[in-house]
mmCIF file of C-alpha atoms in Angstrom:
data_model
loop_
_atom_site.group_PDB
_atom_site.id
_atom_site.type_symbol
_atom_site.label_atom_id
_atom_site.label_comp_id
_atom_site.label_asym_id
_atom_site.label_seq_id
_atom_site.Cartn_x
_atom_site.Cartn_y
_atom_site.Cartn_z
ATOM 1 C CA MET P 1 -14.771 -6.585 9.430
ATOM 2 C CA LEU P 2 -15.373 -3.142 7.927
ATOM 3 C CA GLN P 3 -13.681 -1.985 4.753
ATOM 4 C CA VAL P 4 -10.546 0.086 5.263
ATOM 5 C CA ILE P 5 -8.858 2.479 2.864
ATOM 6 C CA VAL P 6 -5.304 1.845 1.779
ATOM 7 C CA LEU P 7 -3.471 4.890 0.463
ATOM 8 C CA PHE P 8 -0.559 4.001 -1.775
ATOM 9 C CA ASP P 9 1.769 5.610 -4.298
ATOM 10 C CA GLY P 10 0.007 5.324 -7.645
ATOM 11 C CA ASP P 11 3.260 6.056 -9.493
ATOM 12 C CA CYS P 12 5.161 3.243 -7.762
ATOM 13 C CA GLY P 13 5.635 -0.106 -9.490
ATOM 14 C CA ILE P 14 6.181 -2.099 -6.293
ATOM 15 C CA CYS P 15 3.131 -0.443 -4.726
ATOM 16 C CA ASN P 16 0.901 -1.219 -7.714
ATOM 17 C CA GLU P 17 2.087 -4.811 -8.061
ATOM 18 C CA SER P 18 1.469 -5.288 -4.329
ATOM 19 C CA ARG P 19 -1.996 -3.730 -4.681
ATOM 20 C CA GLN P 20 -2.875 -6.080 -7.536
ATOM 21 C CA TRP P 21 -1.604 -9.087 -5.572
ATOM 22 C CA VAL P 22 -3.740 -8.125 -2.568
ATOM 23 C CA GLU P 23 -6.841 -7.317 -4.639
ATOM 24 C CA ALA P 24 -6.664 -10.768 -6.240
ATOM 25 C CA ARG P 25 -6.863 -12.312 -2.745
ATOM 26 C CA ASP P 26 -9.300 -9.863 -1.112
ATOM 27 C CA ARG P 27 -12.388 -11.918 -1.912
ATOM 28 C CA ASP P 28 -14.554 -10.107 0.652
ATOM 29 C CA GLY P 29 -13.693 -6.590 -0.533
ATOM 30 C CA ARG P 30 -12.289 -5.506 2.841
ATOM 31 C CA LEU P 31 -9.731 -3.179 1.284
ATOM 32 C CA ARG P 32 -10.201 -0.114 -0.894
ATOM 33 C CA PHE P 33 -7.036 1.153 -2.565
ATOM 34 C CA ILE P 34 -6.684 4.840 -3.448
ATOM 35 C CA PRO P 35 -3.553 6.505 -4.843
ATOM 36 C CA TYR P 36 -2.561 9.209 -2.374
ATOM 37 C CA GLN P 37 -2.046 11.560 -5.337
ATOM 38 C CA VAL P 38 -5.827 11.777 -5.941
ATOM 39 C CA ALA P 39 -7.098 11.333 -2.364
ATOM 40 C CA ASP P 40 -8.679 14.029 -0.206
ATOM 41 C CA LEU P 41 -6.276 13.405 2.671
ATOM 42 C CA ALA P 42 -7.889 15.804 5.148
ATOM 43 C CA ALA P 43 -11.332 14.257 4.627
ATOM 44 C CA LEU P 44 -10.032 10.691 4.960
ATOM 45 C CA SER P 45 -7.969 11.254 8.099
ATOM 46 C CA PRO P 46 -7.674 14.673 9.728
ATOM 47 C CA GLY P 47 -4.043 15.653 10.166
ATOM 48 C CA LEU P 48 -2.744 13.367 7.418
ATOM 49 C CA THR P 49 -0.266 15.389 5.386
ATOM 50 C CA LEU P 50 0.860 14.953 1.814
ATOM 51 C CA GLU P 51 4.429 14.435 3.048
ATOM 52 C CA ARG P 52 3.372 11.592 5.336
ATOM 53 C CA ALA P 53 1.311 9.972 2.552
ATOM 54 C CA ARG P 54 4.295 10.249 0.181
ATOM 55 C CA ARG P 55 6.612 8.618 2.698
ATOM 56 C CA SER P 56 4.662 5.407 3.330
ATOM 57 C CA ALA P 57 1.461 3.499 2.713
ATOM 58 C CA GLN P 58 -1.425 4.379 5.019
ATOM 59 C CA VAL P 59 -4.284 2.201 6.241
ATOM 60 C CA ILE P 60 -7.210 4.380 7.285
ATOM 61 C CA PHE P 61 -9.999 2.962 9.433
ATOM 62 C CA SER P 62 -13.614 4.106 9.255
ATOM 63 C CA ASP P 63 -13.161 6.312 12.340
ATOM 64 C CA GLY P 64 -10.234 8.193 10.732
ATOM 65 C CA ARG P 65 -7.488 6.458 12.721
ATOM 66 C CA ARG P 66 -4.552 5.316 10.638
ATOM 67 C CA VAL P 67 -1.413 3.218 10.693
ATOM 68 C CA ASP P 68 1.461 3.451 8.253
ATOM 69 C CA GLY P 69 4.598 1.723 7.050
ATOM 70 C CA ALA P 70 5.221 -1.907 7.957
ATOM 71 C CA ARG P 71 2.305 -1.886 10.361
ATOM 72 C CA ALA P 72 0.004 -0.847 7.491
ATOM 73 C CA ALA P 73 1.365 -3.651 5.312
ATOM 74 C CA PHE P 74 0.625 -6.196 8.041
ATOM 75 C CA GLU P 75 -2.829 -4.669 8.611
ATOM 76 C CA VAL P 76 -3.545 -5.243 4.909
ATOM 77 C CA LEU P 77 -2.405 -8.868 5.149
ATOM 78 C CA ARG P 78 -4.499 -9.358 8.302
ATOM 79 C CA ARG P 79 -7.623 -8.672 6.256
ATOM 80 C CA LEU P 80 -6.868 -11.418 3.738
ATOM 81 C CA PRO P 81 -8.223 -14.942 4.159
ATOM 82 C CA GLY P 82 -6.256 -17.966 5.290
ATOM 83 C CA GLY P 83 -2.593 -17.992 6.107
ATOM 84 C CA TRP P 84 -2.036 -14.430 4.906
ATOM 85 C CA GLY P 85 -4.432 -13.153 7.555
ATOM 86 C CA VAL P 86 -2.662 -15.169 10.240
ATOM 87 C CA LEU P 87 0.720 -13.895 9.060
ATOM 88 C CA GLY P 88 -0.544 -10.297 9.128
ATOM 89 C CA ALA P 89 -2.015 -10.720 12.610
ATOM 90 C CA ILE P 90 1.210 -12.151 14.010
ATOM 91 C CA TRP P 91 3.596 -9.705 12.328
ATOM 92 C CA GLY P 92 1.271 -6.813 13.107
ATOM 93 C CA MET P 93 2.020 -7.150 16.825
ATOM 94 C CA PRO P 94 4.832 -5.329 18.556
ATOM 95 C CA PRO P 95 7.723 -6.021 18.616
ATOM 96 C CA LEU P 96 7.512 -7.821 15.246
ATOM 97 C CA TRP P 97 6.330 -4.843 13.195
ATOM 98 C CA TRP P 98 9.001 -2.734 14.923
ATOM 99 C CA ILE P 99 11.597 -5.155 13.535
ATOM 100 C CA ALA P 100 10.106 -4.918 10.032
ATOM 101 C CA GLU P 101 9.779 -1.106 10.024
ATOM 102 C CA PRO P 102 13.424 -0.224 9.126
ATOM 103 C CA PHE P 103 13.280 -2.622 6.171
ATOM 104 C CA TYR P 104 9.962 -1.105 5.046
ATOM 105 C CA ARG P 105 11.440 2.414 5.301
ATOM 106 C CA LEU P 106 14.526 1.411 3.308
ATOM 107 C CA ILE P 107 12.444 -0.074 0.485
ATOM 108 C CA ALA P 108 9.961 2.828 0.560
ATOM 109 C CA ALA P 109 12.765 5.388 0.312
ATOM 110 C CA HIS P 110 14.143 3.685 -2.809
ATOM 111 C CA ARG P 111 10.916 2.331 -4.309
ATOM 112 C CA ALA P 112 11.235 4.184 -7.623
ATOM 113 C CA ARG P 113 14.732 2.844 -8.241
ATOM 114 C CA ILE P 114 13.785 -0.697 -7.145
ATOM 115 C CA SER P 115 10.647 -0.610 -9.312
ATOM 116 C CA GLY P 116 12.786 0.391 -12.292
ATOM 117 C CA TRP P 117 15.260 -2.433 -11.665
ATOM 118 C CA LEU P 118 12.346 -4.864 -11.572
ATOM 119 C CA GLY P 119 10.751 -3.416 -14.717
ATOM 120 C CA LEU P 120 7.656 -2.325 -12.759
ATOM 121 C CA ASP P 121 7.008 1.119 -14.202
ATOM 122 C CA TYR P 122 3.671 2.811 -13.515
ATOM 123 C CA CYS P 123 2.309 6.317 -13.810
ATOM 124 C CA LEU P 124 -1.014 7.879 -12.943
ATOM 125 C CA VAL P 125 -3.170 8.974 -15.857
ATOM 126 C CA ASP P 126 -6.398 10.703 -14.828
ATOM 127 C CA GLY P 127 -5.995 9.184 -11.359
ATOM 128 C CA VAL P 128 -5.712 5.596 -12.643
ATOM 129 C CA PRO P 129 -2.401 3.708 -12.355
ATOM 130 C CA GLN P 130 -1.140 2.552 -15.741
ATOM 131 C CA ARG P 131 1.742 0.189 -16.351
ATOM 132 C CA VAL P 132 4.353 1.652 -18.676
ATOM 133 C CA THR P 133 6.352 -0.677 -20.898
ATOM 134 C CA PRO P 134 9.052 1.008 -22.984
ATOM 135 C CA GLY P 135 8.065 0.957 -26.642
ATOM 136 C CA LYS P 136 4.441 -0.024 -25.940
ATOM 137 C CA PRO P 137 1.363 2.123 -25.299
ATOM 138 C CA SER P 138 0.216 2.343 -21.677
ATOM 139 C CA GLU P 139 -2.710 0.196 -20.594
ATOM 140 C CA PRO P 140 -5.126 1.217 -17.815
ATOM 141 C CA ASP P 141 -4.839 -0.785 -14.644
ATOM 142 C CA LYS P 142 -7.673 -1.793 -12.302
ATOM 143 C CA ALA P 143 -7.286 0.613 -9.367
#
C-alpha cells in the first residue's frame, strides 16, 4: 500500500493527539501527516482550497484524489495494522461513514473549544506543532 498524505489542523489539540496516536501505530510508514497551514494545497491535490482544508482533515492519494471528514478518518485507520485496519475498512464503507459524518462535522466545527476543555493546546511554530501548557515553555512535537 502506497503512502498517503494526511492534511490536518496543526493548531488543533484533538488533531495533534490523534496524529500522534496514529503515528505510534503506523509501523509501516503508510501515512505522512502535514499541517494544512504549511502545505502547498494546489500541488498536493488540484482544486483543494484552504477553506476545505480548514473545515476537515484530508487524505490525499498519490494520484491527487482525496477524501475528507469521517471518510478520511476511516481511511487513516484502514492503513493501520490489525483490528484498527479492519475497523477502518468496515466503517469506511457507505452507509457507515455517512452515519459518522455528521458527528465528525460537529466535532470539527468545535475542535478548538473541545481541545481547550481537554487541555490539548497546540500551536504551530515554524510549521511544527508544539504543545502549549500554561506556565510552561512550549516543546516541539514530532510532526
